[in-house]
XYZ file of C-alpha atoms in Angstrom:
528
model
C 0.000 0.000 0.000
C 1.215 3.373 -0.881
C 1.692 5.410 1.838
C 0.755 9.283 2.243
C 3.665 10.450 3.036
C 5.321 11.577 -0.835
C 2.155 13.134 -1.312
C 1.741 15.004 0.845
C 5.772 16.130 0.485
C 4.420 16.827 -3.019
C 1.807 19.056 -2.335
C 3.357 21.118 0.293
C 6.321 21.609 -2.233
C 3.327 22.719 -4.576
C 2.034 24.875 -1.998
C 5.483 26.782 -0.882
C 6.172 27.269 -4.426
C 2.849 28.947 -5.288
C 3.419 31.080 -2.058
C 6.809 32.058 -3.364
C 5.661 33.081 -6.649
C 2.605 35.271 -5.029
C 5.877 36.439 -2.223
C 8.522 37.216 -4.688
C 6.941 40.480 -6.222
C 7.130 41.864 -2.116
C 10.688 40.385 -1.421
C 12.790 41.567 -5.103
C 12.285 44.548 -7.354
C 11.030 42.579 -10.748
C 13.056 42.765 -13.608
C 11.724 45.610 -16.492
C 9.762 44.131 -18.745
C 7.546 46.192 -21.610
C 5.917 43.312 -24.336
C 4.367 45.320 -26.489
C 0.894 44.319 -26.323
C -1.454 44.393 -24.423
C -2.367 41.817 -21.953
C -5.327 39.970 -21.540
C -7.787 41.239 -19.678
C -10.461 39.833 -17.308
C -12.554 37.052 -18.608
C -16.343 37.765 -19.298
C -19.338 35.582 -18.111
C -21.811 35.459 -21.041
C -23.981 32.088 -20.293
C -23.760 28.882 -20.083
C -23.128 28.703 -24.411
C -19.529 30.759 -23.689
C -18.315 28.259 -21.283
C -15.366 27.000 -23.772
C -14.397 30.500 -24.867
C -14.792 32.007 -20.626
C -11.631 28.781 -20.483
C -9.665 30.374 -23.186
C -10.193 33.532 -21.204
C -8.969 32.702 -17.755
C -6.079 30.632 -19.390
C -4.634 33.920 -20.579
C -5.592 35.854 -17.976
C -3.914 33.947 -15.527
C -0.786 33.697 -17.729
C -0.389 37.266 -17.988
C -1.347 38.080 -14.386
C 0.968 35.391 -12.746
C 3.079 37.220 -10.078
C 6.181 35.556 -10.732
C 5.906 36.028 -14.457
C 8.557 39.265 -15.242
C 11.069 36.897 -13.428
C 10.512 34.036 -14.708
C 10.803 35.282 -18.615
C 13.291 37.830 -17.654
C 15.603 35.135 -16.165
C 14.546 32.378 -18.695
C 15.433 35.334 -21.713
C 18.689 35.948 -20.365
C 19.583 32.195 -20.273
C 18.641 32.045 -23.845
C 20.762 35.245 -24.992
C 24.049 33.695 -23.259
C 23.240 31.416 -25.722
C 23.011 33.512 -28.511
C 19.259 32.913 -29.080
C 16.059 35.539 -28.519
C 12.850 34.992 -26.453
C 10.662 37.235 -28.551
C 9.794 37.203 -31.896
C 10.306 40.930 -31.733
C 14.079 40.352 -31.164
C 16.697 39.223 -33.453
C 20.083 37.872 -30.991
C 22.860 39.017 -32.735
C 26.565 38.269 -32.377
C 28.428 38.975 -29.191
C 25.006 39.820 -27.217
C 23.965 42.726 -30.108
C 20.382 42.673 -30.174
C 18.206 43.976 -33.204
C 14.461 44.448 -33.973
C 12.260 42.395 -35.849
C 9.349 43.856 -37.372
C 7.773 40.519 -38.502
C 10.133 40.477 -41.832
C 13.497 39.387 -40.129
C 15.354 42.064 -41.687
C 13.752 42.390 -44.671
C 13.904 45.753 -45.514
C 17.640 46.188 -44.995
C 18.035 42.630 -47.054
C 16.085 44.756 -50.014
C 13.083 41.860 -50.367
C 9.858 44.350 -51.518
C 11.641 47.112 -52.183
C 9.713 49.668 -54.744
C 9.279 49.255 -58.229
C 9.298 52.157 -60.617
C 5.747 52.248 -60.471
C 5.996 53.016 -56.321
C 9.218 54.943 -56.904
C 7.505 57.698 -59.336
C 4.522 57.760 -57.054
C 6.655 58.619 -54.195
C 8.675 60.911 -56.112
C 5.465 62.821 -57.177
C 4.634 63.398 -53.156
C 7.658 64.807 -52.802
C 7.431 67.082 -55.399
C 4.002 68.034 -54.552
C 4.888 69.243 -51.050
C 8.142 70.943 -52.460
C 5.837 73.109 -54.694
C 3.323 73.762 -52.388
C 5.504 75.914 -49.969
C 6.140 77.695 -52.763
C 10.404 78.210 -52.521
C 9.964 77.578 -48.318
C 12.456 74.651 -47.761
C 10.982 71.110 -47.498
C 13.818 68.692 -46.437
C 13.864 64.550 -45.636
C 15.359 63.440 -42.879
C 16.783 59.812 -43.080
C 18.340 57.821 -40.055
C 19.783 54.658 -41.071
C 18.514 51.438 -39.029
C 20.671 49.805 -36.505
C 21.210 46.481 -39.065
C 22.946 48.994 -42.039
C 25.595 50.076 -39.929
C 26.240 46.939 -37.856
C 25.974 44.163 -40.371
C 29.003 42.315 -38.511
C 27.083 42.004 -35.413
C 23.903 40.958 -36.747
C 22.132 37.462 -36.395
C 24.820 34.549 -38.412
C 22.079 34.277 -41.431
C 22.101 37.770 -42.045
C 24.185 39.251 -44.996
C 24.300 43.051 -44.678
C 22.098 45.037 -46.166
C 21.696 45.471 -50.080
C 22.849 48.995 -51.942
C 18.972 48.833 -53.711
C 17.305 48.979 -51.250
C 14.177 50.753 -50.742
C 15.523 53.747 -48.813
C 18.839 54.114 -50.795
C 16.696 53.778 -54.471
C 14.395 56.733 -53.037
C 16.898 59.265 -52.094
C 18.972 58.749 -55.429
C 16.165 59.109 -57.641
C 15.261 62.388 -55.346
C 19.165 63.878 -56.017
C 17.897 63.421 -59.961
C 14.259 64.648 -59.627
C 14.464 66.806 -56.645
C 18.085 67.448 -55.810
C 18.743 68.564 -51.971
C 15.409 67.801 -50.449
C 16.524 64.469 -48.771
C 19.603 63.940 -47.272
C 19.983 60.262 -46.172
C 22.532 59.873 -43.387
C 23.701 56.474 -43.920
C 27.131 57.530 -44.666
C 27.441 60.652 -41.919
C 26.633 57.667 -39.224
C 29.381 55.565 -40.840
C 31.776 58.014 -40.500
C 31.052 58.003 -36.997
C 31.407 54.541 -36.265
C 34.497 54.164 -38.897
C 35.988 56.342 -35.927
C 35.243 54.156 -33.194
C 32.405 56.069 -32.110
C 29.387 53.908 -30.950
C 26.354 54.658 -33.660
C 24.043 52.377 -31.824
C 24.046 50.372 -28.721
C 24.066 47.177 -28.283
C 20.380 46.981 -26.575
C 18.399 49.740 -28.474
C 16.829 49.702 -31.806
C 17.560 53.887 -31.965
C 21.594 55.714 -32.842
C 23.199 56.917 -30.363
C 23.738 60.987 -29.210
C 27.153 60.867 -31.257
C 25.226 59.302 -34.236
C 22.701 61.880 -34.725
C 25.139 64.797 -33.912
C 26.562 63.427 -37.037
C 23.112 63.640 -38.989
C 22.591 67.173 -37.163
C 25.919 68.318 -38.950
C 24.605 67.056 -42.247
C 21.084 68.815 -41.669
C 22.365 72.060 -40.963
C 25.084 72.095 -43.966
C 22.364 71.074 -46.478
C 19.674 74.169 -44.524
C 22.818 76.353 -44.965
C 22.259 75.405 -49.200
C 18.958 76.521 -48.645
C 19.357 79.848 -47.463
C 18.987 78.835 -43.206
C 22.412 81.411 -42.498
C 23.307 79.434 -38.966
C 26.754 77.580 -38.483
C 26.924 74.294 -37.092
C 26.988 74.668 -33.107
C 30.140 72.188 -31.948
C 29.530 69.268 -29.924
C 31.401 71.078 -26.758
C 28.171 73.323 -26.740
C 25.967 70.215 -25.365
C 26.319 68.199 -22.499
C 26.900 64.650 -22.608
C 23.837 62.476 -20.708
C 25.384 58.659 -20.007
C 22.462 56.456 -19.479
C 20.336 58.614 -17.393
C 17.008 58.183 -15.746
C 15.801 56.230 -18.310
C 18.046 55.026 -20.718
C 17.219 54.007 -24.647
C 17.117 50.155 -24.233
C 13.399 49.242 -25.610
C 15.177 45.749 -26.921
C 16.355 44.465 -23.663
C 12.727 45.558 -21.954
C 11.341 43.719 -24.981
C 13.484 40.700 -23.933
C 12.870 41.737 -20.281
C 16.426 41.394 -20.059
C 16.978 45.109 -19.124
C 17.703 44.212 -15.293
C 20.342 41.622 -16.469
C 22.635 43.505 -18.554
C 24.877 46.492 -18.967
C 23.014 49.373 -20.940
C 25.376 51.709 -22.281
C 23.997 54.817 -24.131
C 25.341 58.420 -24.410
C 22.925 61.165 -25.822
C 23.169 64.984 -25.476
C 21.303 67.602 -24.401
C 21.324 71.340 -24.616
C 21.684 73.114 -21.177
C 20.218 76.310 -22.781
C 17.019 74.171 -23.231
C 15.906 74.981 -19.509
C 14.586 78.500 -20.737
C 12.047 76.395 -23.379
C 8.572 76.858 -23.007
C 6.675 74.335 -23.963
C 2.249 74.751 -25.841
C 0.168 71.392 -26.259
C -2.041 71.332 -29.110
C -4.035 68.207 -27.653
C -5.014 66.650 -24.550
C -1.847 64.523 -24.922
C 0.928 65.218 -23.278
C 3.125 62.263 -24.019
C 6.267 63.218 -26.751
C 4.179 61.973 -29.731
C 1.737 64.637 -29.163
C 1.796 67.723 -31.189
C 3.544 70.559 -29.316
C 4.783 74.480 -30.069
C 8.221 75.077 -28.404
C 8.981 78.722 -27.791
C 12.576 79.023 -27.394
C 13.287 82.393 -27.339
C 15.721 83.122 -30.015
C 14.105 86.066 -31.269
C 14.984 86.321 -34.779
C 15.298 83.080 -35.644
C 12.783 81.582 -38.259
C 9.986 78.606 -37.019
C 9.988 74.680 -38.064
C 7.980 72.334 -38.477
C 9.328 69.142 -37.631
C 7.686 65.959 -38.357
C 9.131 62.789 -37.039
C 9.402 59.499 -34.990
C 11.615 57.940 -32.663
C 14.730 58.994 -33.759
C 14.017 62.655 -33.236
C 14.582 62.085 -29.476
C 18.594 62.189 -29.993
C 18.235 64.272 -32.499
C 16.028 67.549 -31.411
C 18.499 69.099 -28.568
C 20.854 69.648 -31.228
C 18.464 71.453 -33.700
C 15.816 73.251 -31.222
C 18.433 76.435 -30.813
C 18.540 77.151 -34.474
C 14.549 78.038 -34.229
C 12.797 80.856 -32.472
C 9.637 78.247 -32.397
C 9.826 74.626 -33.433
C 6.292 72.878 -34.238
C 6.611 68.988 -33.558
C 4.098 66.732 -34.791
C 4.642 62.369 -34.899
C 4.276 60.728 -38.179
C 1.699 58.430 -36.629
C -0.643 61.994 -36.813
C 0.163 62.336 -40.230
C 2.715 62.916 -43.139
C 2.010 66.031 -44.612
C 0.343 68.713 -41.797
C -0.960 71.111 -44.054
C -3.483 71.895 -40.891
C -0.507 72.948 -38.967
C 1.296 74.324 -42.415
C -1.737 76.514 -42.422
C -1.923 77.456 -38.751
C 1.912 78.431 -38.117
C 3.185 79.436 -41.441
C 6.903 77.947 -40.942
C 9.788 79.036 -42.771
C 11.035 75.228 -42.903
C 9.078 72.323 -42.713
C 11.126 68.958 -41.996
C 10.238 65.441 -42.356
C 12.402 62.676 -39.888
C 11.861 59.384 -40.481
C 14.280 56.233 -40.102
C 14.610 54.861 -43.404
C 12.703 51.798 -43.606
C 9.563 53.976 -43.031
C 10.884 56.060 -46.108
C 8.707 54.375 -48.877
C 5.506 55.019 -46.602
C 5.671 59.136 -46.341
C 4.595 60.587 -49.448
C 1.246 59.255 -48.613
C -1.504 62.330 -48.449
C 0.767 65.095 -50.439
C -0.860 67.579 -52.719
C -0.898 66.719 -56.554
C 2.212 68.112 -58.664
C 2.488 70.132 -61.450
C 3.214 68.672 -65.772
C 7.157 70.085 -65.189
C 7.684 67.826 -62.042
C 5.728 65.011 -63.636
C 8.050 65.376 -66.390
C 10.900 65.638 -64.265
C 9.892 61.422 -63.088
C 9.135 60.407 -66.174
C 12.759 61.491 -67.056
C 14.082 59.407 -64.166
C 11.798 56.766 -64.369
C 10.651 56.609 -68.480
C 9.608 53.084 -67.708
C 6.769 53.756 -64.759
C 3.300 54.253 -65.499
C 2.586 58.336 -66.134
C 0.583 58.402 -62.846
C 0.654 55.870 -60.363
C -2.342 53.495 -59.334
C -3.954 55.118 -56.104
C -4.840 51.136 -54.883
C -5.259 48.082 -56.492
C -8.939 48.399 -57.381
C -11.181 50.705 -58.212
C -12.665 53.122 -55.839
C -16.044 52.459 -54.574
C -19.039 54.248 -56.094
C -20.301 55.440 -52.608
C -20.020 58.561 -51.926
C -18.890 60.943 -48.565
C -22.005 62.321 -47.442
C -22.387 65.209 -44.540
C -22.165 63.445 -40.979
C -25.503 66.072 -40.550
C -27.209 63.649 -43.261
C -25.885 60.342 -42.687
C -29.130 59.080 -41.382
C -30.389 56.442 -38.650
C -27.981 53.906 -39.335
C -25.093 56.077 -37.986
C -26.616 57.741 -35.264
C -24.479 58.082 -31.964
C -21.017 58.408 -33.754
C -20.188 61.048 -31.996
C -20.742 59.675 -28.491
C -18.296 56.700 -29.414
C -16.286 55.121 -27.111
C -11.969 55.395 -28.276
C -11.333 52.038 -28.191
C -7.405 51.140 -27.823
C -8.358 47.973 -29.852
C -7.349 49.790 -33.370
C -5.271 50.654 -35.636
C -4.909 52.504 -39.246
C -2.230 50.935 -40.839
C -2.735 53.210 -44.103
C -4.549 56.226 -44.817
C -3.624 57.804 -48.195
C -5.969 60.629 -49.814
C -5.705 62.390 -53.211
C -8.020 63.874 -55.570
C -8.881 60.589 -57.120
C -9.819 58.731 -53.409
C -9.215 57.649 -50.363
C -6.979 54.504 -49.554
C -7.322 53.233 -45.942
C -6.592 49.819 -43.875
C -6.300 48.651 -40.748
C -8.217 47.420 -38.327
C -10.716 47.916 -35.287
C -12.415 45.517 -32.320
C -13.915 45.973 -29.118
C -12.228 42.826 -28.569
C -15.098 41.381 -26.939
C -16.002 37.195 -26.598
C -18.346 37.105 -29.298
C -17.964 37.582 -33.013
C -19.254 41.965 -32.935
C -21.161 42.980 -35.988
C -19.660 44.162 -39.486
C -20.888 47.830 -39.492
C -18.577 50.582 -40.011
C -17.684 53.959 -41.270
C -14.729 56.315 -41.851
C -15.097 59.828 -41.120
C -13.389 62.899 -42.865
C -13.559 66.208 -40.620
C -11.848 69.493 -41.788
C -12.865 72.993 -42.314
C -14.120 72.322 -45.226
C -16.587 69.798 -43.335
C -17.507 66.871 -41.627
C -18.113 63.757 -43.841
C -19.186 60.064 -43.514
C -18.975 56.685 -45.683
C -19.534 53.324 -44.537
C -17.082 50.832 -44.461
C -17.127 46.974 -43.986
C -14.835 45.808 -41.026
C -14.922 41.923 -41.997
C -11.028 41.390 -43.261
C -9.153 38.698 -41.721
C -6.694 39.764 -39.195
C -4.745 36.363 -37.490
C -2.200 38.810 -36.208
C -4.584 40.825 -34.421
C -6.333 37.558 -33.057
C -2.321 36.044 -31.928
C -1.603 39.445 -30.136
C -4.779 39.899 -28.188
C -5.313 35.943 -27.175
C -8.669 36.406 -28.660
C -10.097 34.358 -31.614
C -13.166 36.451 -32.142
C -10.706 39.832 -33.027
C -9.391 37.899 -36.118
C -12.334 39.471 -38.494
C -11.372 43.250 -37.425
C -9.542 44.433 -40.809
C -10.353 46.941 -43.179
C -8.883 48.151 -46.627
C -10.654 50.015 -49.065
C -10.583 52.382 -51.749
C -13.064 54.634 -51.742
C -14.569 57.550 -54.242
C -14.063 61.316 -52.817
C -16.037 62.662 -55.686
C -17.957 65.669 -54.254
C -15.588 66.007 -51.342
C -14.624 69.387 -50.906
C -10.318 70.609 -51.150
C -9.100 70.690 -48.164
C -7.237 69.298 -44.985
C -8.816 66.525 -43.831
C -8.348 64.144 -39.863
C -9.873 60.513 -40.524
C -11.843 58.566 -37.822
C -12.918 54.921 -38.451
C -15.824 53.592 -36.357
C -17.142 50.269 -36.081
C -20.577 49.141 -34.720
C -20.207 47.123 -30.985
C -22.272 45.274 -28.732
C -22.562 48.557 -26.544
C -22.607 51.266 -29.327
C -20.002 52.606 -31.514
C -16.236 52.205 -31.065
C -13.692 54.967 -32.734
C -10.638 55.029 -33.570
C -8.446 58.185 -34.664
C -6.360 58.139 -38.084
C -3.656 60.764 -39.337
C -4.152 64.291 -38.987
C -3.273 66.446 -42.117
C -4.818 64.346 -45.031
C -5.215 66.800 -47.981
C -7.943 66.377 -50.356
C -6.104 68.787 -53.698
């Protein structure tokens, strides 16, 4: 007969590691840890029919919600990059601990798989063109930081080659030198430079370059502004102070890892001690750095900028704010091409920053160009199509219609509820339509209705089409451990015939359980 005794040994082992897991939290700081999604949330009783579904629920609520959890993938990550492999599909593990993001793509973009054809190329080419001739001789430059796998090839992942010379961003800004000369300046080889003298460029944990990096692009910036009439010298690198680390250093791939707690982070930026005197206007409720802000520096004299941009602006801002008397700054996720704020502030220079495998995306929403620009592409480019294909089909034949007349069917849309459960991958609007995708769910248990709309609102007006949300999205589904968010997507072309010109925000709505759901697009859209 077997006796008790194991069993019970068993169970209390059970029971003091349980207690440990639930006591660990109290007794040790948990290692940093940001995932990039967002975890599950509490499961939802909906009868007796959801029983299977309320399983699935708890399952991943539990699993996210576990105490013990940050440790236990922190220290389980960190095993697994001594070994030169990654616990995320978000990280690459590179050689000698280097770590590298993965958008999905592993690499892709630097590899040059999808880069444009002509066909993309001259359609790019004619946004940039557009926006050059609509500030009519103000200077329009493109700002391009070179990704973390260009410079570092060596210390990427073993099946990585290096990046290829025709690639997407590289293609671009040579066919702008021919089209458009001086309105992009890619700073692949002013980062080099830095690194060819033993300079770190990037560090080993971040995706973003370094404080000596973009001092480096800064340089560049100002000599090409300096072509364009901006008469400023260069301030030296002795005028800033140097910031190692700080309060919160870059390092999103270790946090991604959740690794961050286990390993040195080394990372030197600058910033500019006559910054204290900045005053600082919010054009939103925000108040995170994404938002759209006016800096007042008070350098009277000086001329204003308008500076859209991403991450990379971070290192990159203390060096240019001093050249500017005020400095507009507005995140690429709000839109391209602000002709709203274009409009409101009249800036001398308007700058795009973006890190160049977002390059191919940002001529999305620019104004149409003029027969002696188009026949500047066609020069460079005699094999594309005259004018570019908006989208793959044909726009729809529905029509915007006045939110004011948009009947029963939409009523409530402007009570809805912002649901974080959204996103607009693409929003792209010309005179001949409007290209959008993405997707939107309330991310509730059961499969929510199909109903949608997408919402123009400018001065010019307030408009309204529906839109289908019924698109397969698995990725979606994966990310939020919930199979009923797969059918979220939406991409459409639609017809903007009757629109009226103008600057346009877009909204996209979709029908819930509760009422309508809404989630907010670019800002800046420009209907020619």
């Amino acid at each position: 007969m077997d006796t008790p005794i194991p069993r019970r040994g068993l169970i209390g082992a059970i029971l003091v590691l349980m207690a440990a897991a639930f006591l660990l939290p109290h007794l040790a700081k948990p290692p940093q840890l940001q995932e990039g999604r967002v975890l599950a949330g509490p499961p939802a009783w909906t009868g007796l029919a959801g029983l299977d579904d309320l399983r699935h629920q708890t399952d991943a609520y539990v699993a996210d919600r576990f105490p013990a959890r940050p440790f236990l993938i922190g220290s389980l990550n960190f095993a697994r990059l001594r070994l030169g492999d990654s616990g995320s599909d978000r990280v690459l593990a590179g050689r000698d601990g280097w770590l590298f993001y993965n958008d999905g793509s592993r690499l892709s973009p630097a590899r040059g798989v999808g880069a444009v054809d002509d066909a993309q190329a001259a359609e790019w080419l004619r946004g940039l063109s557009g926006r050059i001739e609509a500030l009519q001789g103000r200077p329009y430059l493109v700002v391009v930081p070179p990704a973390k796998e260009t410079l570092y090839p060596e210390l990427g992942p073993a099946w990585y080659d290096g990046p290829n010379p025709r690639r997407t961003s590289l293609r671009l800004a040579q066919l702008a030198e021919r089209t458009e000369p001086g309105h992009v300046v890619h700073l692949h080889d002013a980062v080099t430079a830095v690194k060819a003298a033993g300079v770190p460029a990037f560090s080993r944990h971040d995706t973003h370059w370094t404080g000596d990096a973009a001092y480096a692009g800064y340089a560049q910036i100002m000599a090409r502004l300096r072509a364009m009439g901006l008469r400023q010298p260069t301030r030296p690198l002795s005028d800033f102070r140097p910031v190692v680390n700080g309060v919160n250093p870059p390092r999103d791939l270790a946090l991604m890892l959740g690794v961050a707690s286990f390993v040195p982070i080394h990372y030197r930026g600058y910033v500019d001690p006559s910054a204290a005197g900045y005053r600082t206007t919010w054009l939103s409720g925000r108040r995170s750095w994404t938002a759209p802000q006016v800096v007042e520096t008070g350098q009277a004299g000086k001329p204003t900028l308008l500076l859209t941009r991403d991450s990379f602006s971070n290192a990159l801002t203390p060096f240019l704010l001093g050249h500017f008397s005020r400095v507009i700054l507005t995140h690429i996720d709000d839109g391209f091409w602000r002709q709203d704020l274009i409009d409101r502030f009249q800036p001398d220079v308007v700058m795009l920053e973006v890190q160049e495998h977002g390059l191919g995306f940002v001529m999305r929403g620019s104004p149409a160009v003029s027969e002696a620009a188009e026949a500047r592409i066609e020069a460079a480019l005699p094999d594309a199509p005259t004018h570019g294909s908006l989208a793959p089909s044909a726009p729809s034949r529905g029509r915007f219609a006045p939110v004011a007349r948009a009947g029963a069917a939409f009523v409530g849309l402007d009570a809805a509820v912002p649901t974080p459960g959204c996103n607009v991958d693409q929003a792209l609007l010309d005179a001949r339509g409007l290209v959008a995708s993405g997707w939107i769910s309330d991310l509730s248990v059961k499969p929510g209705p199909t109903d949608g709309a997408v919402r123009l609102t400018g001065p010019a007006g307030d408009f309204l089409q529906p839109l289908p949300i019924d698109q397969a999205r698995p990725d979606v589904a994966a990310a939020f451990k919930r199979p009923v968010a797969q059918p979220s997507g939406f991409s459409t072309s639609l017809s903007v015939e009757g629109l009226p010109a103008g600057a346009y925000g877009l909204r996209v709505y979709r029908r819930a359980a509760s009422g309508w759901i809404g989630c907010q697009g670019p800002q800046g859209l420009v209907r020619p």
